[in-house]
Structures are given as structure tokens and as C-alpha cells.
PDB file of C-alpha atoms in Angstrom:
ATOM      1  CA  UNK A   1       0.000   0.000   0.000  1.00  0.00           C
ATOM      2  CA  UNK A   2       1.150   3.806  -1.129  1.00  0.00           C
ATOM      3  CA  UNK A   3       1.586   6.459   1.124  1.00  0.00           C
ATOM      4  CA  UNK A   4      -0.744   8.325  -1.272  1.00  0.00           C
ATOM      5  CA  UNK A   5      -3.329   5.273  -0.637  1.00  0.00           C
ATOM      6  CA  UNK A   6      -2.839   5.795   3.507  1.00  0.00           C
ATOM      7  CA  UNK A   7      -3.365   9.096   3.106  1.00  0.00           C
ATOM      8  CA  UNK A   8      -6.861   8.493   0.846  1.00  0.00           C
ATOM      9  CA  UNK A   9      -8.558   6.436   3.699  1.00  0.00           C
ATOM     10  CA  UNK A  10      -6.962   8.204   6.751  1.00  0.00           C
ATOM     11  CA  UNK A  11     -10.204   8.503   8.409  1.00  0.00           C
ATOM     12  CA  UNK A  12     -10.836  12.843   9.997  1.00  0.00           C
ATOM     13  CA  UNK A  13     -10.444  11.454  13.451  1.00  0.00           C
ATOM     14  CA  UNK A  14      -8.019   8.602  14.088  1.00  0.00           C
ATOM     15  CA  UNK A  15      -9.789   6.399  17.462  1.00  0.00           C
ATOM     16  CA  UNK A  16      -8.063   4.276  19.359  1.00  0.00           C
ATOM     17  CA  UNK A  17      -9.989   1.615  17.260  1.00  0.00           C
ATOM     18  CA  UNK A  18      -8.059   2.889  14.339  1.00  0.00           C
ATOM     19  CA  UNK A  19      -4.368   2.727  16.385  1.00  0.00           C
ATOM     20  CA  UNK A  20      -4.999  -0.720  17.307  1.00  0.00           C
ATOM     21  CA  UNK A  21      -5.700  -1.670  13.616  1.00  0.00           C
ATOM     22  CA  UNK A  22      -3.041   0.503  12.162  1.00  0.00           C
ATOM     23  CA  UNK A  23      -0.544  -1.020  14.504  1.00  0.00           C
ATOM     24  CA  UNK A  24      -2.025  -4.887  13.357  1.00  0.00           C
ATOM     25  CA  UNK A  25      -1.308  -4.052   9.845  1.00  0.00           C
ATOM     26  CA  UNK A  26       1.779  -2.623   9.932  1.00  0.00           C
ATOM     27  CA  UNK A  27       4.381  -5.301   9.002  1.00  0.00           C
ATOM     28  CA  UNK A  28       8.034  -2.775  10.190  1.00  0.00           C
ATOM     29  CA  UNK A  29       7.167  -2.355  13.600  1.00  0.00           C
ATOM     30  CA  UNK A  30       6.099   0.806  14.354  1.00  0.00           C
ATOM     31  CA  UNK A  31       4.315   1.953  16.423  1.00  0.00           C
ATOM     32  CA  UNK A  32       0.605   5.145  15.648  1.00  0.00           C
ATOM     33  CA  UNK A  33      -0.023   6.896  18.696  1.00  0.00           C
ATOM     34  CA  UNK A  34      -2.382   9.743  19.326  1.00  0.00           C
ATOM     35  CA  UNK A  35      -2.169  13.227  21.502  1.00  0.00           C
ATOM     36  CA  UNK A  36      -4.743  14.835  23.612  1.00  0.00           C
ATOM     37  CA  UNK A  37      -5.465  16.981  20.693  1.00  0.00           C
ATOM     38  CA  UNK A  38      -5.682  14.549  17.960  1.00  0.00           C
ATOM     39  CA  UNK A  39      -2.141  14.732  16.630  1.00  0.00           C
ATOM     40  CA  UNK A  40      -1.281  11.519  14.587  1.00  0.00           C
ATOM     41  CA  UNK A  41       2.553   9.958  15.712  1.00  0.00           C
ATOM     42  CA  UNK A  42       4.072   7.335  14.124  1.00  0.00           C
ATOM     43  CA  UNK A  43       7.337   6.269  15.993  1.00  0.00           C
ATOM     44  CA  UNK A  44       9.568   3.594  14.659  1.00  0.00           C
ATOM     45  CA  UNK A  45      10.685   0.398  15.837  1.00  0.00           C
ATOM     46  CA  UNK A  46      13.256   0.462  18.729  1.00  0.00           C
ATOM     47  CA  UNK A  47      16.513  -0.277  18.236  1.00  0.00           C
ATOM     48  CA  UNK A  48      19.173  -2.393  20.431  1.00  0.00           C
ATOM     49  CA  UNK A  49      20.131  -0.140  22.862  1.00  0.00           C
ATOM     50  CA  UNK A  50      16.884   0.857  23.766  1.00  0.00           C
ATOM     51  CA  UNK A  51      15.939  -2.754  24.307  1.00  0.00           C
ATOM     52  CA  UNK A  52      19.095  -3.124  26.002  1.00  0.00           C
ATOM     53  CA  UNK A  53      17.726  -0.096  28.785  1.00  0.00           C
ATOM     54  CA  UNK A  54      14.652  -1.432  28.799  1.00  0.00           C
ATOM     55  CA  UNK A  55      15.865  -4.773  29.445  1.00  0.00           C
ATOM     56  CA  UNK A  56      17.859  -3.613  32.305  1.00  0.00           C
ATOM     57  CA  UNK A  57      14.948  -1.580  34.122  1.00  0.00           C
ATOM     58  CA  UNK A  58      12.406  -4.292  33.799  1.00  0.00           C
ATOM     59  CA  UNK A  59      14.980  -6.956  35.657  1.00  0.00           C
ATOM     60  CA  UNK A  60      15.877  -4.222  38.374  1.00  0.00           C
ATOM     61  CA  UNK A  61      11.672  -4.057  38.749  1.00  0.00           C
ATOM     62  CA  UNK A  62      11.356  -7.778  38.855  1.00  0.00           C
ATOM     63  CA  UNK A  63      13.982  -7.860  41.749  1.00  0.00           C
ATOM     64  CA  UNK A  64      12.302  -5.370  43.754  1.00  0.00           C
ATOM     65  CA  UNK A  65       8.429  -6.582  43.662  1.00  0.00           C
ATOM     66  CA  UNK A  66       7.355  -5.459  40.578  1.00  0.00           C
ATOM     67  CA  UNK A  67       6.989  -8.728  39.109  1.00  0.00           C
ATOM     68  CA  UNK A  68       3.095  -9.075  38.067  1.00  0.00           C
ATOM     69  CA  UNK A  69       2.671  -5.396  38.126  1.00  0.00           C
ATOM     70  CA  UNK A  70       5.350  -3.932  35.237  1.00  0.00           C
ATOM     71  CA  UNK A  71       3.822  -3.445  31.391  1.00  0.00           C
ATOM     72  CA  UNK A  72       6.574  -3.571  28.678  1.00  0.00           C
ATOM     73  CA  UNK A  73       4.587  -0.690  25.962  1.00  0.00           C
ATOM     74  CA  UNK A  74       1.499  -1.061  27.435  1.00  0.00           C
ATOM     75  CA  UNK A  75      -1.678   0.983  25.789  1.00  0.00           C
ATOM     76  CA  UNK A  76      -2.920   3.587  27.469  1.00  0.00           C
ATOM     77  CA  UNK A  77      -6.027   5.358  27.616  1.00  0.00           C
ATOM     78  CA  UNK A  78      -5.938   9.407  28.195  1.00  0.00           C
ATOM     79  CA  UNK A  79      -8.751  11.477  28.069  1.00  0.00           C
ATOM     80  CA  UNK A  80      -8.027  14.985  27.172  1.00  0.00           C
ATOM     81  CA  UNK A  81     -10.254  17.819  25.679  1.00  0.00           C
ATOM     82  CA  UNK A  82      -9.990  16.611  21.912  1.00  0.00           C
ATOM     83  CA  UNK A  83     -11.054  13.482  22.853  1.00  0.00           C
ATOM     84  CA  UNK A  84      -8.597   9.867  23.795  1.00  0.00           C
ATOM     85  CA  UNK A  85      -5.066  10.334  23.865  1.00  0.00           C
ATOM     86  CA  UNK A  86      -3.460   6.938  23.126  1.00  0.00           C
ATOM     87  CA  UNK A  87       0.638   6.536  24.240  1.00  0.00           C
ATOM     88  CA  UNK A  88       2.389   3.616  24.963  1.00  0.00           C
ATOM     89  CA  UNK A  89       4.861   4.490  27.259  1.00  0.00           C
ATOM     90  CA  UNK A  90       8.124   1.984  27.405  1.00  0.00           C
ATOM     91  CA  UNK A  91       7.206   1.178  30.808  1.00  0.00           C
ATOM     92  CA  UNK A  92       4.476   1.646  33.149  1.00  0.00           C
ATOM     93  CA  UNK A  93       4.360   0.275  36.863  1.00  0.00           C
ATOM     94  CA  UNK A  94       0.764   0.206  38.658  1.00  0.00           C
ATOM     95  CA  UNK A  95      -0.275  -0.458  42.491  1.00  0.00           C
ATOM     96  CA  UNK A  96      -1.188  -3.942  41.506  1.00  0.00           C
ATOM     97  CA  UNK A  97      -1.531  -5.972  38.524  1.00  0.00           C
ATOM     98  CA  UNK A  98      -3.616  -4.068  35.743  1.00  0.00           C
ATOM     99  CA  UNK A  99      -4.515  -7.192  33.891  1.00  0.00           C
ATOM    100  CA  UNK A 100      -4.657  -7.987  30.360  1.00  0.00           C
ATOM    101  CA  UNK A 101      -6.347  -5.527  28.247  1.00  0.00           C
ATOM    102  CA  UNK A 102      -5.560  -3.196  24.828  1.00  0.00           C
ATOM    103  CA  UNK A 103      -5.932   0.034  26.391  1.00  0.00           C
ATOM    104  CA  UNK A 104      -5.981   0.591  30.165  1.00  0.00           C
ATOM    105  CA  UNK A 105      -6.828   3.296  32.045  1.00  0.00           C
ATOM    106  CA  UNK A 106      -4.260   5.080  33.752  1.00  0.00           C
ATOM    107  CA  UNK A 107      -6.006   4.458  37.532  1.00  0.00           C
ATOM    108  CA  UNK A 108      -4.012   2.729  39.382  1.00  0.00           C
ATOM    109  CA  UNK A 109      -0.111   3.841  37.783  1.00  0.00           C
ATOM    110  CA  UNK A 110       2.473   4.310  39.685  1.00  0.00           C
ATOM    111  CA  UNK A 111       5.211   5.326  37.511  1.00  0.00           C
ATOM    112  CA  UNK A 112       5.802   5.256  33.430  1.00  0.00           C
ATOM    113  CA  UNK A 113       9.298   5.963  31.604  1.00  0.00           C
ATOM    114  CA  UNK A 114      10.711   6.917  28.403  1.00  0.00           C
ATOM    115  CA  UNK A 115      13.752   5.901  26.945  1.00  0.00           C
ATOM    116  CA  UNK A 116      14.302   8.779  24.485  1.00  0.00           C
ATOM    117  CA  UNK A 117      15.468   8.442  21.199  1.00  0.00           C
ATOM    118  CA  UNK A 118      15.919  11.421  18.673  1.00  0.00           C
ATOM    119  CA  UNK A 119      12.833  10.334  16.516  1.00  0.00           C
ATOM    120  CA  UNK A 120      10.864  10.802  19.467  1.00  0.00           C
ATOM    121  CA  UNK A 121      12.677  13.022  22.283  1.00  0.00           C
ATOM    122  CA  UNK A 122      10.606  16.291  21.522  1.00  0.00           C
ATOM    123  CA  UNK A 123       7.496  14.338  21.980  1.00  0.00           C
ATOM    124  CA  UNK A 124       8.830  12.099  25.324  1.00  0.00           C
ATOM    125  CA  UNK A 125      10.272  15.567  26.820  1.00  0.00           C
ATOM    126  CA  UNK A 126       7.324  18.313  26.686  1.00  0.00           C
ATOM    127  CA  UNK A 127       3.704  16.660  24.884  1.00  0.00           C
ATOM    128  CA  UNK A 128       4.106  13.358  27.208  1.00  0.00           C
ATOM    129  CA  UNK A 129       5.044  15.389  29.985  1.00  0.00           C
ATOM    130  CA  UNK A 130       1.552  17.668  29.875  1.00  0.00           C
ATOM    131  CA  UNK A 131      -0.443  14.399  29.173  1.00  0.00           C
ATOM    132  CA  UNK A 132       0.898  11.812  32.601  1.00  0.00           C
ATOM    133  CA  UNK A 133       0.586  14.904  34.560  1.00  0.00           C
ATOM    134  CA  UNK A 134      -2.624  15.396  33.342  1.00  0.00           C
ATOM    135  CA  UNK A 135      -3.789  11.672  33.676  1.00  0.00           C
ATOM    136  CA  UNK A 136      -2.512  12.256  37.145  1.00  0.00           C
ATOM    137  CA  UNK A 137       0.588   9.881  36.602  1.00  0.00           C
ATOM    138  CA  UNK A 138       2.389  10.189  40.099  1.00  0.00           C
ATOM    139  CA  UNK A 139       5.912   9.614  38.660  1.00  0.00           C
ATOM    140  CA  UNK A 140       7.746  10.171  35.367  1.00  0.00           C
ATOM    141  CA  UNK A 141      11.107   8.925  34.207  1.00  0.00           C
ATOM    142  CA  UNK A 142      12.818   9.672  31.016  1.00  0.00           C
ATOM    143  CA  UNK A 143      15.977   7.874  30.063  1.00  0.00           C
ATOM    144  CA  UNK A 144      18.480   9.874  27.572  1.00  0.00           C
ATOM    145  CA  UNK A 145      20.789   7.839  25.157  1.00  0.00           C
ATOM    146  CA  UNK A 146      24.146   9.490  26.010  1.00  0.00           C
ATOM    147  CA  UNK A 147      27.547   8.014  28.408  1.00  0.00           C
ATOM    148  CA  UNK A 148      25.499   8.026  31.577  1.00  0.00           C
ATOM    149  CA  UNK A 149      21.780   7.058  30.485  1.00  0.00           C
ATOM    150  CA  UNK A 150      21.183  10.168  32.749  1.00  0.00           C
ATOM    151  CA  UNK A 151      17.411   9.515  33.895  1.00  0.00           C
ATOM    152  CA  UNK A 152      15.469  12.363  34.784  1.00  0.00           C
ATOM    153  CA  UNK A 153      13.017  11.679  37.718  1.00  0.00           C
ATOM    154  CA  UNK A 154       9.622  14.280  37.922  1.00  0.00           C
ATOM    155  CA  UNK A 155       6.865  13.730  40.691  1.00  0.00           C
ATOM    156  CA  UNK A 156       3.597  15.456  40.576  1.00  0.00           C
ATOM    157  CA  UNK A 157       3.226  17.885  42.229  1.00  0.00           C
ATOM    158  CA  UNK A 158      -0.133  19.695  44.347  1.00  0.00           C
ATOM    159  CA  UNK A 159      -0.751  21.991  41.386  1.00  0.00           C
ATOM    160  CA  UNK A 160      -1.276  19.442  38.813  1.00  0.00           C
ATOM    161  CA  UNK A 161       2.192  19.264  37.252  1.00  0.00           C
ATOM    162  CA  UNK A 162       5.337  17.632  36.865  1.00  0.00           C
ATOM    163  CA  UNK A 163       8.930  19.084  39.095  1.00  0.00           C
ATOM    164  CA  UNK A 164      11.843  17.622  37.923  1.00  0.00           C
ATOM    165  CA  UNK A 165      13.388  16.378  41.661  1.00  0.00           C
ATOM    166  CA  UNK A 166      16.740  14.529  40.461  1.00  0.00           C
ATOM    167  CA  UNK A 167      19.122  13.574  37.738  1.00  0.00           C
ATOM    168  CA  UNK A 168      21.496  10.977  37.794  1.00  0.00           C
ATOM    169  CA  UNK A 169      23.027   8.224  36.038  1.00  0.00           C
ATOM    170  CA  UNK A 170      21.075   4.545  35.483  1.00  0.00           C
ATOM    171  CA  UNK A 171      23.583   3.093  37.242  1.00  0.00           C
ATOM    172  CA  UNK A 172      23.385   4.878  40.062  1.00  0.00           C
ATOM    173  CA  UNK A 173      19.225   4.971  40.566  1.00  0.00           C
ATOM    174  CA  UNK A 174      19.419   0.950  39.943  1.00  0.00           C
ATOM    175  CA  UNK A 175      21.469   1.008  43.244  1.00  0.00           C
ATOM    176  CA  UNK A 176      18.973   2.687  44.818  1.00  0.00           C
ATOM    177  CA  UNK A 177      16.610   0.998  47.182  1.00  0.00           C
ATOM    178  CA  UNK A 178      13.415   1.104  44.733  1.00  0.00           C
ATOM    179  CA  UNK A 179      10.911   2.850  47.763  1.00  0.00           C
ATOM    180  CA  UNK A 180      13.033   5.509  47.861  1.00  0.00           C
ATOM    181  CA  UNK A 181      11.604   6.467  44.543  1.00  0.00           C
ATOM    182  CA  UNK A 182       8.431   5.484  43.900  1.00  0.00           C
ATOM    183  CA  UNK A 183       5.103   7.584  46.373  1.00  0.00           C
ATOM    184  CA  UNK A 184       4.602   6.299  49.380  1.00  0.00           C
ATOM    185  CA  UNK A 185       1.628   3.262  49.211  1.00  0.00           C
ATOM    186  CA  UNK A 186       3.313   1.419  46.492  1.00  0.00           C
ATOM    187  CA  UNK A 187       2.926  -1.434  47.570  1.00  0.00           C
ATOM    188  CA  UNK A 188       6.142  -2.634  47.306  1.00  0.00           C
ATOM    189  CA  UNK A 189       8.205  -4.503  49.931  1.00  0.00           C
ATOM    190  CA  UNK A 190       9.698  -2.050  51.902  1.00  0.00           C
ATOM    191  CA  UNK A 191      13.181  -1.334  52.118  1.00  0.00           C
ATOM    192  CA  UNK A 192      15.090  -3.072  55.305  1.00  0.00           C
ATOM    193  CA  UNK A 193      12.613  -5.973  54.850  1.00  0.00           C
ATOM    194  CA  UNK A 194      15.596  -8.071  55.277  1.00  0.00           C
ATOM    195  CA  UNK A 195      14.715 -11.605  56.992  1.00  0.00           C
ATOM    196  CA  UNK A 196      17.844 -11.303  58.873  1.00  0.00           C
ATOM    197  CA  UNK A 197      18.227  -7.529  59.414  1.00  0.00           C
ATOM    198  CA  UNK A 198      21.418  -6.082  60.782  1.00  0.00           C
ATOM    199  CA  UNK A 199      21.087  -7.370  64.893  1.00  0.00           C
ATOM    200  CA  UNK A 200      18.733 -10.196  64.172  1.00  0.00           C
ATOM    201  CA  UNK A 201      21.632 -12.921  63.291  1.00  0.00           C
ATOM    202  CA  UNK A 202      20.140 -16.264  64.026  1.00  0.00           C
ATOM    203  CA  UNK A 203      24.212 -16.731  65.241  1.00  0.00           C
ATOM    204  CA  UNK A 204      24.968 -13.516  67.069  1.00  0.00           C
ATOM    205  CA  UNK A 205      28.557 -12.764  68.820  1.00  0.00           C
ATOM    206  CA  UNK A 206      28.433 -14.613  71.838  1.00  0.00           C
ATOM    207  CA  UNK A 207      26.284 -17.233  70.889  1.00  0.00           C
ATOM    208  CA  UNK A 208      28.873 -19.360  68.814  1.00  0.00           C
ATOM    209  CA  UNK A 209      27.769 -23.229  69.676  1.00  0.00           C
ATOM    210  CA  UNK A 210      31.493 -23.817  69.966  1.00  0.00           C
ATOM    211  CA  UNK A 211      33.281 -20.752  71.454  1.00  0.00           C
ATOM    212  CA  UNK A 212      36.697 -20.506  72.072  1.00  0.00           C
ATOM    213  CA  UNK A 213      37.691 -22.501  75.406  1.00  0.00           C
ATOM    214  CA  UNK A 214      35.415 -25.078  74.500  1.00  0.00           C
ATOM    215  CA  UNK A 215      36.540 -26.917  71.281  1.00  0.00           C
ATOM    216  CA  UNK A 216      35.371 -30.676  71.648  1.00  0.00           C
ATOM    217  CA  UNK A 217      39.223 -31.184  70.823  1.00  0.00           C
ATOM    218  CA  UNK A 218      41.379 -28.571  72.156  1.00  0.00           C
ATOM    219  CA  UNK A 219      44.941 -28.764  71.773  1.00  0.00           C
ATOM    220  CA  UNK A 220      47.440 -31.377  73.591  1.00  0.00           C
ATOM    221  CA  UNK A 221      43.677 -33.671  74.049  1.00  0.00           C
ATOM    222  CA  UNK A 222      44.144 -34.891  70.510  1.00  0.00           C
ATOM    223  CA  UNK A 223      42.764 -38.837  70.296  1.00  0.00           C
ATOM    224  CA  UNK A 224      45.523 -39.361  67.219  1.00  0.00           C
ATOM    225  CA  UNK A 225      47.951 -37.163  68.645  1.00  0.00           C
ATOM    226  CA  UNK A 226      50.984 -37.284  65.907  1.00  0.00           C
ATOM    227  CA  UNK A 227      53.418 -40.230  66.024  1.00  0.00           C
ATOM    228  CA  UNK A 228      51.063 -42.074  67.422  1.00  0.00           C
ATOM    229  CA  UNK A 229      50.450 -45.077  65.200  1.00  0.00           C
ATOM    230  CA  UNK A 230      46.831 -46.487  65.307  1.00  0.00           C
ATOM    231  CA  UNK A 231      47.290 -49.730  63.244  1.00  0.00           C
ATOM    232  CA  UNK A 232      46.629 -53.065  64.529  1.00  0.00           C
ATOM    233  CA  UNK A 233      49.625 -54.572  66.478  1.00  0.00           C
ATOM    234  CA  UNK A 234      48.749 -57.710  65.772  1.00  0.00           C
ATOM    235  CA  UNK A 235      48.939 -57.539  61.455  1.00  0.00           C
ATOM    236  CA  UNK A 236      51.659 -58.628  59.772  1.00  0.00           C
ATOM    237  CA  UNK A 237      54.787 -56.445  59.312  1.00  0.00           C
ATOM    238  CA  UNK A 238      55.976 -55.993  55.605  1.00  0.00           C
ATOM    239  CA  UNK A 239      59.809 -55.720  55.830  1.00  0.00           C
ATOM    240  CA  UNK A 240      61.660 -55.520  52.393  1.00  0.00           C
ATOM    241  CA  UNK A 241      62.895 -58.812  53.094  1.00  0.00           C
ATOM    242  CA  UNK A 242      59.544 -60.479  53.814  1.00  0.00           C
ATOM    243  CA  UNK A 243      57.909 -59.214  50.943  1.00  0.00           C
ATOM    244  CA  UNK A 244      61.298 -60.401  48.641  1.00  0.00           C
ATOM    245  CA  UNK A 245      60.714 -63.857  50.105  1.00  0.00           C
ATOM    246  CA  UNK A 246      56.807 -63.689  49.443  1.00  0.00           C
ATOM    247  CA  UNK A 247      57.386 -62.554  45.458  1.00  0.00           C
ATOM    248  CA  UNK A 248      59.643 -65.492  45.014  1.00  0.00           C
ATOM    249  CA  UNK A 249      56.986 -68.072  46.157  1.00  0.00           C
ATOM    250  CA  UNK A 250      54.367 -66.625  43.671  1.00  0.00           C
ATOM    251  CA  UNK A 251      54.843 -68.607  40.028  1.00  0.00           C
ATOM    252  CA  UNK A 252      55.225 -66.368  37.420  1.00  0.00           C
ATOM    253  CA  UNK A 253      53.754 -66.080  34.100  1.00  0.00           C
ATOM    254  CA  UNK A 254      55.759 -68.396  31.269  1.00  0.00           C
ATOM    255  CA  UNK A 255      58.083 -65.817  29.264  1.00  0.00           C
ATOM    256  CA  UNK A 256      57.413 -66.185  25.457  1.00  0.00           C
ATOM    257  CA  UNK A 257      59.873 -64.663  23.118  1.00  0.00           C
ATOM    258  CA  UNK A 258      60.013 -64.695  19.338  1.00  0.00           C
ATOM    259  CA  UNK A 259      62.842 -65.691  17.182  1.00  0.00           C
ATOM    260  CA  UNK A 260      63.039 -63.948  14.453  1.00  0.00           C
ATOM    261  CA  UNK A 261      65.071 -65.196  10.884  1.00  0.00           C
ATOM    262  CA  UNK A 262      66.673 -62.796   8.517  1.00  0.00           C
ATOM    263  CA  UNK A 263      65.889 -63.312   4.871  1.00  0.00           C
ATOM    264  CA  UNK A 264      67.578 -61.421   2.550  1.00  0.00           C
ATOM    265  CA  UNK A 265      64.916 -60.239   0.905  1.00  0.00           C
ATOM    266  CA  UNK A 266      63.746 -58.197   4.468  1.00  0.00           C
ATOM    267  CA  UNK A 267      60.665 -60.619   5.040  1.00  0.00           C
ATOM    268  CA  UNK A 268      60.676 -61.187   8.780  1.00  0.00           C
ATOM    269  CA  UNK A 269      59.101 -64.260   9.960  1.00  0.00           C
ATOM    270  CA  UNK A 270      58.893 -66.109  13.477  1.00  0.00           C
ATOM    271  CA  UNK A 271      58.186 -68.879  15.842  1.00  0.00           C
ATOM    272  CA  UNK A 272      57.155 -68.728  19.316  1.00  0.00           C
ATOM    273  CA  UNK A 273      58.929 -70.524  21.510  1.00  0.00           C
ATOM    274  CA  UNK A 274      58.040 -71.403  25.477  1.00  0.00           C
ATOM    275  CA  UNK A 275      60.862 -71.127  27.578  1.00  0.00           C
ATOM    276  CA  UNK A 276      59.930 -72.293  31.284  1.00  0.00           C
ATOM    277  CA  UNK A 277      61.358 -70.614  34.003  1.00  0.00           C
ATOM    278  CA  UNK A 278      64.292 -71.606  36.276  1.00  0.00           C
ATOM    279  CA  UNK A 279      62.786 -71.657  40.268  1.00  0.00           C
TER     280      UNK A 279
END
């Protein structure tokens, strides 16, 4: 199909009806996504190294609680004056699990983040931003593609928008307990949820079941104490001698040898020959 022929049937207000078939049809991966005011987006396939941060972010999620509860480009819903927006954010993180449908709601989110990319930075760094604020989106991450990832956290604020609180590398917020960064009634297990917390060893100091002083075999009470020789008195003793003596009495095996002829014509042949042995 033509450009020209897209362009013929584009219907004068693109649903999220018309996304989810546009998307079904479309055999290079991208992706047709819709603003609050009706603006049409097409954003191409992702490449490696935004799988690769995506990747990443979903494991550090799944470590933390998040398992059950994390959409990779999930649809969502947002209703805005010119009717449904429809975005689907890299990731999105809800209070519990959203279950399976083609466009959720955004009730219920947590958190959603954007690995940037130049075909799509503009819209991922001011349109996006006025829409998840506007859905009421607690927390927004966006993930740049330079040295440091840098990720860019914003939290929404009392007046409806979005304050940019920190900035650091990926590296560093994935060391980060996860709490620290998500609203407080996540859901998540909390930080220090450790089932043997700092002062709650099972084996503290002081309770070692063998402490010093009272080893079951402290030193000089040693059973086998060294040069002490625990064999049975009462075996045999293998001197050199005795064990010459006991090799002669054993018959050995008949040597055979093989006498060879010389031909002159350097054919060897042979006869084997039994010589018994001498005792």
C-alpha cells in the first residue's frame, strides 16, 4: 500500500480503534499513537540499545516486587479535551496488577518511563510530559541515550504538574533501594525488609555453639595425637625382606619370546617358543 493510498482512507479522526488496527497491519514495527489533541505519531521500531535499557529496568523491577505489576509498551487510555489520547509508554508500573487488556486506564499507575530516542525526544520531553501529569501519573522517568543514560526523575506535584526532583546516572538509581523512589503506598516490599536484618543474626557474637575454650578437641587432648600409630599390632609387618621372600613363592607367568630369521629379501618371519622358568 502507497503512502498516497494511507493518506486516501486516513479517516478525519483517528480512534483508538483505528491505532490498534493501524498497529495490526503494519508489518516494520512501528508503532501510531495519538495526543490529547488529535495529533497523529508514528514512531519507529526500537533499536538495540533501547531494548538493552529497557531490558535492564524491567529486571531491576522484577527484583524489587514489581513482578506481576510492570507493562513492557502497554496501551494507554488518556482522556483529554480533543477526545482519547493513546501513548504507549516503554514502561508503566501500577499499584497492583492491571490485567490484560488493549488500552488501560491510567487508575491505578504508579510510575511510566521513556527511553528517548531522537525520533521521538521532543514528543517524550514536553507533549508526554503535559499528558501523565494530566492523567494524574504520580511519577515520570525519562531515560536519555548518552555516556550516563542520565534519567530524569519528575513527581507530581499539588498543582497538577510535573517538578523535575533529580538527575542521575542509570547506574546509580538501579542502586537505589526502589521505595526511595516510587510515592509512598506502592505497595512494594519495603526497604530493610531483610529476613535477617542487621542485629537479628540467628548466630549472634556470643552465641557461637562452639566458642573458644570449649573446642570438643582442644589442643594437647588430641585422640591421634601425631606419632602415634593407630594400626593393629597384631597384622603382619611388611619388611623388604619379607615381601622379597613372598614374590619369590608366587609362580610367574611363562616368558614367550620370538625368534626372528633374517631373509635377505627383508621378510621377517617367526616362531614362538616357550621357555619355562628356572625356580
Amino acid at each position: 500500500m502507497s503512502a498516497a493510498t494511507i493518506g486516501r482512507h486516513m479517516p478525519a479522526d483517528v480512534t483508538l480503534d483505528d491505532l490498534t488496527a493501524m498497529i495490526a497491519a503494519d508489518r516494520h514495527g512501528h508503532r501510531y499513537e495519538t495526543s490529547m489533541h488529535g495529533v497523529l505519531t508514528v514512531v519507529p521500531a526500537p533499536d538495540d540499545g533501547h531494548a538493552d535499557l529497557v531490558a535492564r529496568l524491567t529486571s531491576w523491577f522484577d527484583g524489587n516486587g514489581g513482578t506481576g505489576r510492570l507493562r513492557q509498551a502497554p496501551g494507554l487510555r488518556i482522556t483529554g479535551p480533543a477526545g482519547d489520547a493513546g501513548r504507549f509508554p516503554d514502561l508503566a508500573l501500577w499499584h497492583s496488577d492491571p490485567g490484560r487488556a488493549t488500552w488501560h486506564a491510567a487508575d491505578g499507575i504508579l510510575l511510566v518511563i521513556e527511553v528517548l530516542s531522537p525520533a521521538s525526544e521532543a514528543t517524550d520531553e514536553v507533549t508526554k510530559v503535559e499528558e501523565y501529569a494530566h492523567a494524574g501519573i504520580p511519577r515520570y522517568w525519562t531515560v536519555a541515550r548518552d555516556a550516563a543514560d542520565t534519567t530524569t526523575i519528575r513527581c507530581l506535584t499539588a498543582g497538577g504538574g510535573y517538578r523535575a526532583t533529580a538527575m542521575m546516572p542509570l547506574s546509580w538509581l538501579l542502586a537505589r533501594p526502589i521505595t526511595d523512589l516510587l510515592p509512598a503506598g506502592n505497595g512494594l516490599p519495603p526497604a530493610g525488609n531483610d529476613p535477617h536484618p542487621v542485629g537479628n543474626d540467628p548466630h549472634p557474637v556470643g552465641n557461637d555453639p562452639h566458642p573458644a575454650g570449649n573446642d570438643p578437641h582442644p589442643a594437647g587432648n588430641d585422640p591421634h595425637p601425631a606419632g602415634t600409630d593407630t594400626s593393629d599390632p597384631t597384622a603382619p609387618r611388611w619388611t623388604p625382606r619379607r615381601l622379597h621372600n613372598w614374590r619369590k613363592r608366587v609362580p610367574a607367568p611363562p616368558h614367550r619370546r620370538v625368534k626372528m630369521s633374517r631373509r635377505s629379501a627383508g621378510v621377517v618371519t617367526g616362531r614362538s617358543q616357550t621357555k619355562p622358568r628356572h625356580t
